[in-house]
XYZ file of C-alpha atoms in Angstrom:
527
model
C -30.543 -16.778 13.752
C -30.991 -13.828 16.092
C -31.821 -10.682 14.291
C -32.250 -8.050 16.532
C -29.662 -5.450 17.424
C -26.959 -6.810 19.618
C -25.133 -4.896 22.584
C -21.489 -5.320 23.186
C -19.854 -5.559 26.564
C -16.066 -7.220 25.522
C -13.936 -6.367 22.451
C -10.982 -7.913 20.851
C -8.383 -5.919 18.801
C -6.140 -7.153 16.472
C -4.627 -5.308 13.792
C -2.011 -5.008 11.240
C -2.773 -1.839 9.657
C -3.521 0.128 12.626
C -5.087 3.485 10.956
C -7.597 4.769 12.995
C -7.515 1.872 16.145
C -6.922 4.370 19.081
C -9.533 6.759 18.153
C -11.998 3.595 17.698
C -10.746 2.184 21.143
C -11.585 5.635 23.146
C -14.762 5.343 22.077
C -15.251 1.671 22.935
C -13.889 3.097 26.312
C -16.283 5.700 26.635
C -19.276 3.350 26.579
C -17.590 0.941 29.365
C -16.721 -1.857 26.493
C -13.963 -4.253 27.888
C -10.779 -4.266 25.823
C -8.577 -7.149 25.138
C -5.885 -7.185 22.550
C -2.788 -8.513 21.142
C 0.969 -8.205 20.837
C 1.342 -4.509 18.744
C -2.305 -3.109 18.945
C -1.995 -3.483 22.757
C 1.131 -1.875 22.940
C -0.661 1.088 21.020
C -3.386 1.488 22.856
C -1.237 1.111 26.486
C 0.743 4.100 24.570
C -2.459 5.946 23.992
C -3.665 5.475 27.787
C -6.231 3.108 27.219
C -6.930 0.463 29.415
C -6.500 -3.037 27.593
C -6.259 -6.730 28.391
C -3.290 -8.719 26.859
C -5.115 -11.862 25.425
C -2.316 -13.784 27.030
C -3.780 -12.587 30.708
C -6.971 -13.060 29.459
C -6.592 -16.952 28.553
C -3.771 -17.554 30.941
C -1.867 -18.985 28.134
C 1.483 -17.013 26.542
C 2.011 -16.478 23.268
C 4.738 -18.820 21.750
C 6.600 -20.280 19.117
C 7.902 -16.802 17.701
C 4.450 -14.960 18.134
C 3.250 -18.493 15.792
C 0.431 -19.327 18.627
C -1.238 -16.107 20.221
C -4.920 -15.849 19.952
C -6.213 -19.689 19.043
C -7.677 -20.724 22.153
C -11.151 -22.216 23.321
C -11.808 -18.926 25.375
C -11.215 -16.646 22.693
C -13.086 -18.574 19.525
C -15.766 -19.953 21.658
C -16.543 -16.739 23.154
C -16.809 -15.298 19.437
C -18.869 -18.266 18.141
C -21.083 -18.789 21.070
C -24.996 -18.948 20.014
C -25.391 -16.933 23.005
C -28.793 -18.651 23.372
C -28.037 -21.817 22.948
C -24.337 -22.516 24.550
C -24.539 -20.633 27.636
C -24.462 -23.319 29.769
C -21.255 -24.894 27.971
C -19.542 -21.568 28.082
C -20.609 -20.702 31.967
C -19.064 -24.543 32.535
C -15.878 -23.837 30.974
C -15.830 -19.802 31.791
C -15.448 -18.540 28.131
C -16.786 -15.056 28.610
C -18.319 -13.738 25.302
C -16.526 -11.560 22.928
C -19.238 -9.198 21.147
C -16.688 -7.399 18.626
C -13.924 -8.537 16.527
C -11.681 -5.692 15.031
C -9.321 -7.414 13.160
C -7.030 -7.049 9.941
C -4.930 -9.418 8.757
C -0.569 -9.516 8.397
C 0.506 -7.380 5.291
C 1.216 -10.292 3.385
C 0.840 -8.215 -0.133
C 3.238 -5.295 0.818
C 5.649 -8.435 1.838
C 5.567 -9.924 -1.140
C 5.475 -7.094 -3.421
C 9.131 -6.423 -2.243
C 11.340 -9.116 -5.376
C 14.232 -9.159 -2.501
C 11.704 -10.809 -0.104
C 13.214 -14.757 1.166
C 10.357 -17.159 0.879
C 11.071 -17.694 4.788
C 10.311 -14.423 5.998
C 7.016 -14.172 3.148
C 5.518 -16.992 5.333
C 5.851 -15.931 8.204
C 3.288 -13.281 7.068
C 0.519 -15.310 6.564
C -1.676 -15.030 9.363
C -3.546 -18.122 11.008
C -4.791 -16.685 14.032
C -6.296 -13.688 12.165
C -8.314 -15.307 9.885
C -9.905 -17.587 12.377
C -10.791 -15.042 14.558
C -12.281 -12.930 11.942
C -14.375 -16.251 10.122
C -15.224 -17.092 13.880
C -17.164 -13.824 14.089
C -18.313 -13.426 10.623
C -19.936 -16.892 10.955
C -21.919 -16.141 13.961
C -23.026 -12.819 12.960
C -26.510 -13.199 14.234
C -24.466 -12.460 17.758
C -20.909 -11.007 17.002
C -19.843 -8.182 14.928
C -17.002 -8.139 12.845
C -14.998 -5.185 11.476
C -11.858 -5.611 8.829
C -11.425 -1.895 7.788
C -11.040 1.363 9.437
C -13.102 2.820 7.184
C -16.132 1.242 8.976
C -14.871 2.255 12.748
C -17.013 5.500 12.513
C -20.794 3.467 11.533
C -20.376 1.264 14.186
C -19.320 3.936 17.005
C -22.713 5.835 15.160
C -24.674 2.540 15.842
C -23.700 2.035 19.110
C -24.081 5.962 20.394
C -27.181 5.976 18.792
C -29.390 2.899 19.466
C -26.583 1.052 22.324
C -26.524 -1.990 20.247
C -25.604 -3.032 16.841
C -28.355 -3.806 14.240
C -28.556 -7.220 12.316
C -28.213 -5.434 8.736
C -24.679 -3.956 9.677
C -23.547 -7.385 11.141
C -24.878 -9.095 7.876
C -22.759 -6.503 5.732
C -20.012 -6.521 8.153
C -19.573 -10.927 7.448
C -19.777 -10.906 3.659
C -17.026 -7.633 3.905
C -15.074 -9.814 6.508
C -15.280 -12.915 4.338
C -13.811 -11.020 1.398
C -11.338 -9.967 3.163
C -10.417 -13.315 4.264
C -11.117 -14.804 0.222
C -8.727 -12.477 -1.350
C -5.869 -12.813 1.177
C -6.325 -16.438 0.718
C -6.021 -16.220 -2.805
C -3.243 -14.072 -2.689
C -1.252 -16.791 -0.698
C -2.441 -19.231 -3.551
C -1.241 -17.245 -6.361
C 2.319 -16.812 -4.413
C 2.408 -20.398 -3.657
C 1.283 -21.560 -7.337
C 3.548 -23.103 -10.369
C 0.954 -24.461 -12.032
C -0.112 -22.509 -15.415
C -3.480 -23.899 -14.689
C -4.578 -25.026 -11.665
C -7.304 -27.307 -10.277
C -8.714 -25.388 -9.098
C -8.477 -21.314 -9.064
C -9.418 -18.096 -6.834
C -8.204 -14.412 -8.232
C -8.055 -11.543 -5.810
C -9.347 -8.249 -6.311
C -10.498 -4.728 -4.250
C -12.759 -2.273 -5.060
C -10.268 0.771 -7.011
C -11.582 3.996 -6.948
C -10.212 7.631 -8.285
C -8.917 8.957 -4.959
C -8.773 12.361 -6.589
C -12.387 12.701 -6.438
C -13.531 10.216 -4.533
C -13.603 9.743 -0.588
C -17.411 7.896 -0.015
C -18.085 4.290 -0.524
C -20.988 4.625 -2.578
C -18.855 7.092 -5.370
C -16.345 4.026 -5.881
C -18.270 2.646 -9.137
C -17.546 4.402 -11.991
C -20.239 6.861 -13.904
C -21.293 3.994 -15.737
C -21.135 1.121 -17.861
C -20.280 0.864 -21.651
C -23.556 2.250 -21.895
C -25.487 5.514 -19.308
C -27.764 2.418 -18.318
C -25.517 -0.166 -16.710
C -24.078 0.227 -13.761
C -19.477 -0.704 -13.648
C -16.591 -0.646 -11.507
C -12.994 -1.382 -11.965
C -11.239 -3.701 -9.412
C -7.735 -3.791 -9.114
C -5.835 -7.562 -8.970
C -3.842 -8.449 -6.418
C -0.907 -11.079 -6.864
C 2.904 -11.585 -6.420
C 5.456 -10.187 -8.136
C 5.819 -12.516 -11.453
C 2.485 -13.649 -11.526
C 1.095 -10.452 -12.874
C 1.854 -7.925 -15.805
C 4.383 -5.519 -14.456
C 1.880 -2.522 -15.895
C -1.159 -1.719 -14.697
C -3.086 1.114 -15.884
C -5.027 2.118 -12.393
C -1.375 2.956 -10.792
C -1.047 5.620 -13.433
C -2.084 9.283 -12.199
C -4.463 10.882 -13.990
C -2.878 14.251 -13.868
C -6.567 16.172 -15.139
C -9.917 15.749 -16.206
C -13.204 13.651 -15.149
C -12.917 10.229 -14.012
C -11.786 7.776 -16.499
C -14.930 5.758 -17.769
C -15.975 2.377 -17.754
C -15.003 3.058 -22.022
C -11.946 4.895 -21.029
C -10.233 1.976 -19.260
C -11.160 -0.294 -21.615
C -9.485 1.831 -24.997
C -7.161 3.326 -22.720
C -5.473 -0.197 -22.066
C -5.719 -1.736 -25.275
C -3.971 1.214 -27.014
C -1.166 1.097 -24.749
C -1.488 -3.141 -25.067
C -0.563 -2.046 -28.744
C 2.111 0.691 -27.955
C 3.839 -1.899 -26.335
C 4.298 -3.554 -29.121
C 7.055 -0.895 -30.257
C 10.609 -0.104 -28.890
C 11.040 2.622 -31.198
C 9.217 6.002 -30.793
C 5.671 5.166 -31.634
C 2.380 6.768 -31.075
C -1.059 4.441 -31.034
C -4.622 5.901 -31.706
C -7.855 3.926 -30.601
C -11.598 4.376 -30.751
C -13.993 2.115 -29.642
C -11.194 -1.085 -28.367
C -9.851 -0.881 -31.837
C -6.199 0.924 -33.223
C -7.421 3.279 -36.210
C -3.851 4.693 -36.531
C -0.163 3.741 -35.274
C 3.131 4.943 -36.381
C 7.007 4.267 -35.572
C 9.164 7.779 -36.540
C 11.898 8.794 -35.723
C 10.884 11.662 -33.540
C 7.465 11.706 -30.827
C 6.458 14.604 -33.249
C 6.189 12.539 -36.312
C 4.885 9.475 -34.813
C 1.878 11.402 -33.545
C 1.216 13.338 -36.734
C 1.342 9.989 -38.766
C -0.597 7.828 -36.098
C -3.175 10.645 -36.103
C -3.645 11.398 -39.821
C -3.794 7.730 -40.703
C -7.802 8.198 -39.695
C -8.548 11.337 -38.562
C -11.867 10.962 -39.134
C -12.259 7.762 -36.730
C -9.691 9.214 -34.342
C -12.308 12.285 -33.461
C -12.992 11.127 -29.698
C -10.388 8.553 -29.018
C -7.514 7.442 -27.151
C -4.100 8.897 -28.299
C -1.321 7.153 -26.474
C 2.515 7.979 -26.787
C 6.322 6.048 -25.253
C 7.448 9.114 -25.519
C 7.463 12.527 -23.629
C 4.942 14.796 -24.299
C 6.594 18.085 -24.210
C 4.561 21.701 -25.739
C 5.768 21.116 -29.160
C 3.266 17.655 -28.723
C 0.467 19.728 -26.792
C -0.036 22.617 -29.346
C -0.733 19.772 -32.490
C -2.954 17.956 -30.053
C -4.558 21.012 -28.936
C -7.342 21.817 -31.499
C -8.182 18.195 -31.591
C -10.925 16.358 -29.485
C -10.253 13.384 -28.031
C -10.972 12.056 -24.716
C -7.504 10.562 -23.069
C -4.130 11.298 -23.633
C -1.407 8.780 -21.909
C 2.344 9.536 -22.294
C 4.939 8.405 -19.796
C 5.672 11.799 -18.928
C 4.744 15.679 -19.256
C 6.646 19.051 -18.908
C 5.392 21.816 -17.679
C 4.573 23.114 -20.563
C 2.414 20.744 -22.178
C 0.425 20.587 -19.230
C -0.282 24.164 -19.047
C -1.414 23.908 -22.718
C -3.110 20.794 -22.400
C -4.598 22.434 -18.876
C -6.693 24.374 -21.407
C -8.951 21.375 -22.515
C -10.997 20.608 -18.899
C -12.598 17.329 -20.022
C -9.247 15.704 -21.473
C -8.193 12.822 -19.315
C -4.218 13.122 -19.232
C -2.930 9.653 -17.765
C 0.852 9.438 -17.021
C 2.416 6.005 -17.617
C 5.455 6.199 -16.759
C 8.516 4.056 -18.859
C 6.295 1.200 -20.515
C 7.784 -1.909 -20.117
C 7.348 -4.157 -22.826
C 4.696 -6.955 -22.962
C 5.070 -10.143 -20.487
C 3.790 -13.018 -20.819
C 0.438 -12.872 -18.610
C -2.938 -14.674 -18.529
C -5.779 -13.007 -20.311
C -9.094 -13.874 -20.617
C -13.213 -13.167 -19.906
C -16.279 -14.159 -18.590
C -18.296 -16.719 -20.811
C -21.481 -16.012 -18.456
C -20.699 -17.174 -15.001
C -17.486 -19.562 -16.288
C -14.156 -17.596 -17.038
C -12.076 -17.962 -19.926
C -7.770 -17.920 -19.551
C -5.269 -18.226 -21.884
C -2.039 -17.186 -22.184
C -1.408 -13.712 -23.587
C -0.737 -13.658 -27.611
C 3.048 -12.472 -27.416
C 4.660 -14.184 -29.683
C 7.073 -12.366 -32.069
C 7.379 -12.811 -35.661
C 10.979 -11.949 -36.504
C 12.497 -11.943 -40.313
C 14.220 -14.985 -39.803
C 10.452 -16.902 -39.328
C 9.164 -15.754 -42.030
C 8.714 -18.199 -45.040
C 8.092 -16.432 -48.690
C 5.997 -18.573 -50.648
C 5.949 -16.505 -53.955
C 8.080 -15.999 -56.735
C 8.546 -12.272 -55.797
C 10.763 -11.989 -53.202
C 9.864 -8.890 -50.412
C 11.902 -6.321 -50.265
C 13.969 -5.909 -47.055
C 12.102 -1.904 -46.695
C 8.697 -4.507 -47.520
C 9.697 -6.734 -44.857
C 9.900 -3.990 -42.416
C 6.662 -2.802 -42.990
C 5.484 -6.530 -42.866
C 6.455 -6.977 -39.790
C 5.218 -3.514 -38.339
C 1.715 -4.314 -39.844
C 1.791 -8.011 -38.020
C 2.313 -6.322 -34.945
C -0.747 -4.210 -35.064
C -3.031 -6.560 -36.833
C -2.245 -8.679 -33.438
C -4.561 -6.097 -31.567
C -7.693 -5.384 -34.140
C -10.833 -7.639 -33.843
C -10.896 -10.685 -35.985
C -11.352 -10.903 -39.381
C -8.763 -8.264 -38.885
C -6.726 -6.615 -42.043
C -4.238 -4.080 -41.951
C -2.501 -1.953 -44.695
C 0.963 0.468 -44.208
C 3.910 1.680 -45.353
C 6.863 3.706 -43.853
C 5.689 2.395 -40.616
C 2.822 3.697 -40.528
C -1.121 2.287 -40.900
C -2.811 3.610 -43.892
C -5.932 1.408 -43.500
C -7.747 -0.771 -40.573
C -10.317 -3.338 -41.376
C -11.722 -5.088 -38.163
C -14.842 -7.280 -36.557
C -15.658 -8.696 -40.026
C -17.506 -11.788 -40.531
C -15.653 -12.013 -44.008
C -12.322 -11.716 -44.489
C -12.732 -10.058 -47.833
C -14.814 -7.786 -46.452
C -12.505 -6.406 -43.757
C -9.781 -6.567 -46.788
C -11.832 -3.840 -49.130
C -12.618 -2.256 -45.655
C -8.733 -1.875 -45.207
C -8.171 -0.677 -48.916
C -10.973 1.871 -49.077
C -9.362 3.526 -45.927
C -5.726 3.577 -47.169
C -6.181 6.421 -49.641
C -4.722 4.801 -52.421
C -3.603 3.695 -54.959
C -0.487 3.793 -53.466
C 2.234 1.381 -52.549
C 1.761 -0.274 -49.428
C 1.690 -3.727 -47.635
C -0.904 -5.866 -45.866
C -1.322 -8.066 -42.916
C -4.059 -10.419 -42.351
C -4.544 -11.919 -38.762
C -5.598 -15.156 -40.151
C -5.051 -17.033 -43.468
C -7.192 -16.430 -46.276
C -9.785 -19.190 -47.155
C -10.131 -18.095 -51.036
C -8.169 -15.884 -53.475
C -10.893 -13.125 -53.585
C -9.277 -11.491 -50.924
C -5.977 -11.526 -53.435
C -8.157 -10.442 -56.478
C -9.909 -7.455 -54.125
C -6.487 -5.876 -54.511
C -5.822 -5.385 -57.758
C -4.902 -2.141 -58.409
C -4.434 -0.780 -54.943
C -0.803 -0.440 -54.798
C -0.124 -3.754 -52.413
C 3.245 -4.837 -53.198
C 3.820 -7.550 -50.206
C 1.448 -9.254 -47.516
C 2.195 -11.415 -44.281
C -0.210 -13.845 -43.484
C -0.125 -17.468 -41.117
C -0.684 -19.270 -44.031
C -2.662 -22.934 -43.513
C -5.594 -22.511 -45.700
C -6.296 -26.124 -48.070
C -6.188 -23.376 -50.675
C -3.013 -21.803 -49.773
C -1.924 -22.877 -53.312
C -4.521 -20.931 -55.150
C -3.901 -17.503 -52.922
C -0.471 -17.644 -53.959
C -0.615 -18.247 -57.514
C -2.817 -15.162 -57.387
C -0.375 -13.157 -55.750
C 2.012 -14.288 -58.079
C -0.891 -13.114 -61.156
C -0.077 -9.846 -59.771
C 3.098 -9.725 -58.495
C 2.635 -9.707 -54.986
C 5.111 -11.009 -52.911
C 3.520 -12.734 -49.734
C 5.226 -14.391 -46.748
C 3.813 -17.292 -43.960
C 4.142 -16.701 -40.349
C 3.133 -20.410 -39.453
C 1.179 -18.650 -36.401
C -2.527 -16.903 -36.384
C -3.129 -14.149 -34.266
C -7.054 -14.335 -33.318
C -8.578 -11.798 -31.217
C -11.931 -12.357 -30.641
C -12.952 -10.283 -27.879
């Protein structure tokens, strides 16, 4: 492969997004580089007075079948894949010039399909063919050609060329792996459109680079501060699919209206707390520290929600994530004031509240916008180099599924609070226990190894004895769990049931009159 720096005589642009094109082109001018182009991008630069070569002159071939055919044609790909030391014979013989440069970027297939009104006509007709192979052509034989996919590199290759009059091997290296990411994610784009199947043969996800355009405009600021830890080194890239393949919410296309970056910790928290919120379609408020809730409340007023949610752990709150559905208006901002916590998400703000909440510098304020409520995506992680997908744990337990297995029937206020406790214990780290009344969490036990452990976990935080109800995430293997809560004030507890000692737990509920109900479903969360 030829590694030295390579000058360039001929040109080809081809654009969609056309940011920055003219200004590249004049340059390209300046230093006697041949132009030829296509379709749009000609038309701008003939607009912008410079001189330019329709790639239908240049081949001697028109474009047809409804622009369909324009660019795929043995002059144009073999001039960008010619080993320009070992086919210049068959290129003199069939007077394929070379091409040096390939500026191309591809149809806007993702702003066509994120319109729901789009026809699945008119989406195809924005996927490109001739794009792609052009811009593979030249990424492949970057040892001669250079390839450029985004403006944002126009200005270190007009650098290169000014200052050395060629283009050095290192940038053309970079310039093919950018160029075949490019290419990779459109493509998988298309494949996520296209798809029906829950789980395909075979899979490719699409994702770019997101960075905090606030205070962010180099490359090289894009990762975030750092990892979960000051040692490891993050980013955050944002998915890119059609509309009903994805969740409808995504947390980086809510502005952060003040304070630092959002960390690698941040997202993480920041996410999972409003995962929770969603939960709710009454006014609710969600506090999380470290991926985990440690207080949530439903109330009748944004006010109350947040002073329950809040005082439910205030001790574990100190430093979280405090996340709202509500507004957050000054009467909100002067409670949360004297507190210290590191992000506050609400759909909206007044004035107000900003100008109090203005006060704290380092508070992250993140605005969400109306929440919608939780669809039924694919989650999942990395096992190593191997991914992990499942389908997202949304099912809903309603009254009507619920199966009491104890001679003490729940009360219907119980049930309510059963049911509110379910839905949070859905979102704590297995073994996972939660206690609450009125709507409200009185005590989180989480990321046990023993369920009765996270169960006198739960009870020591709830501040009792005091009437209350629990929720396990999974069933209970033994009846020490049961016996653990003896007088604690737990009246009622919702559980999947399924243990081969489901028997024994409930004749020691009924020991101590505790009414207890079976979901017939777990609700794992392991990570």
């Amino acid at each position: 492969m030829n590694t030295n720096p390579t000058p360039i005589g001929r040109a080809l642009l081809s654009v969609s997004d056309k940011h920055g094109i003219v200004a590249l082109a004049k340059e390209l001018v300046s230093l006697d580089i041949e132009i030829l182009s296509t379709g749009g991008t000609a038309a701008a630069l003939r607009d912008a007075g410079i001189p330019v070569i329709p790639v239908e002159q240049y081949t001697q071939v028109p474009e047809m079948m409804d622009g369909r055919v324009k660019t795929m044609h043995p002059k144009i790909t073999g001039g960008i894949l010619g080993l320009r030391d070992r086919h210049a014979a068959d290129a003199g013989k069939h007077d394929i010039p070379w091409i040096d440069l390939v500026v191309c970027n591809l149809y806007p297939f993702a702003k066509t399909i994120a319109d729901p009104k789009v026809s699945r006509e008119d989406a195809i007709e924005q996927i490109d063919i001739g794009g792609p192979t052009m811009v593979r052509s030249a990424a492949k034989n970057y040892g001669w050609t250079t390839i450029l996919t985004s403006a944002e590199d126009y200005p270190d290759l007009v650098a290169a060329l000014h200052d050395h009059h060629a283009v050095p091997f290192e940038f053309r290296r970079k310039m093919a792996a950018k160029a075949f990411a490019h290419t990779a994610t459109y493509d998988a784009l298309i494949m996520n459109y296209l798809n029906e199947e829950t789980f395909p043969a075979e899979l490719s996800l699409g994702f770019t680079l997101h960075t905090d355009t606030r205070q962010h405009t180099e490359a090289a600021d894009r990762l975030l501060r750092y990892g979960e830890n000051p040692h490891q080194k993050a980013a955050v890239y944002k998915a890119l699919g059609a509309p009903g393949t994805q969740d409808p919410f995504s947390l980086l296309d809510c502005p952060v209206l003040q304070g630092k970056q959002l960390s690698f910790n941040n997202l993480g928290d920041t996410y999972g707390a409003i995962d929770t919120l969603r939960e709710f379609d009454r006014t609710a408020c969600v506090v999380v520290k470290h991926a985990t809730p440690c207080g949530v409340a439903v109330a009748d007023s944004p006010l109350e929600a947040l002073e329950k949610a809040f005082e439910a752990d205030k001790t574990s709150a100190f430093g979280g994530i405090i996340t709202m559905n509500s507004e957050c208006d000054e009467q909100l901002a002067a409670y949360l004031s004297p507190i210290f916590f590191e992000v506050l998400a609400a759909p909206s703000f007044t004035p107000g509240a900003l100008s109090i909440l203005g006060k704290k510098k380092n508070l992250r304020v993140l605005q969400t916008g109306p929440l919608p409520p939780l669809s039924d995506r694919m989650t999942g992680r990395f096992i190593g180099n191997d991914l992990l997908l499942q389908n997202k744990d949304n099912k809903v337990v309603k009254k009507e599924d619920l199966k009491i297995v104890t001679k003490r029937v729940p009360s219907d206020s119980e049930i309510g609070d059963l049911l509110f406790a379910w839905k949070v214990v859905k979102h704590v780290k297995s073994n996972a226990i939660v206690t609450a009344f009125g709507h409200t969490t009185y005590g989180i036990g989480g990321g046990q190894v023993s369920r009765v452990d996270a169960t006198q976990i739960a009870i020591s935080k709830s501040g009792g004895p005091r009437p209350m109800v629990l929720a396990s995430d999974a069933f209970f293997p033994f009846r020490d769990s049961i016996d653990a809560l003896r007088g604690s004030g737990v009246t009622a507890i919702i559980q999947p049931g399924g243990s081969i000692r489901d028997q024994e737990v409930i004749a020691a509920c009924d020991e101590a009159g505790i009414a207890m109900v079976f979901t017939g479903i777990r609700s794992f969360l392991h990570g």
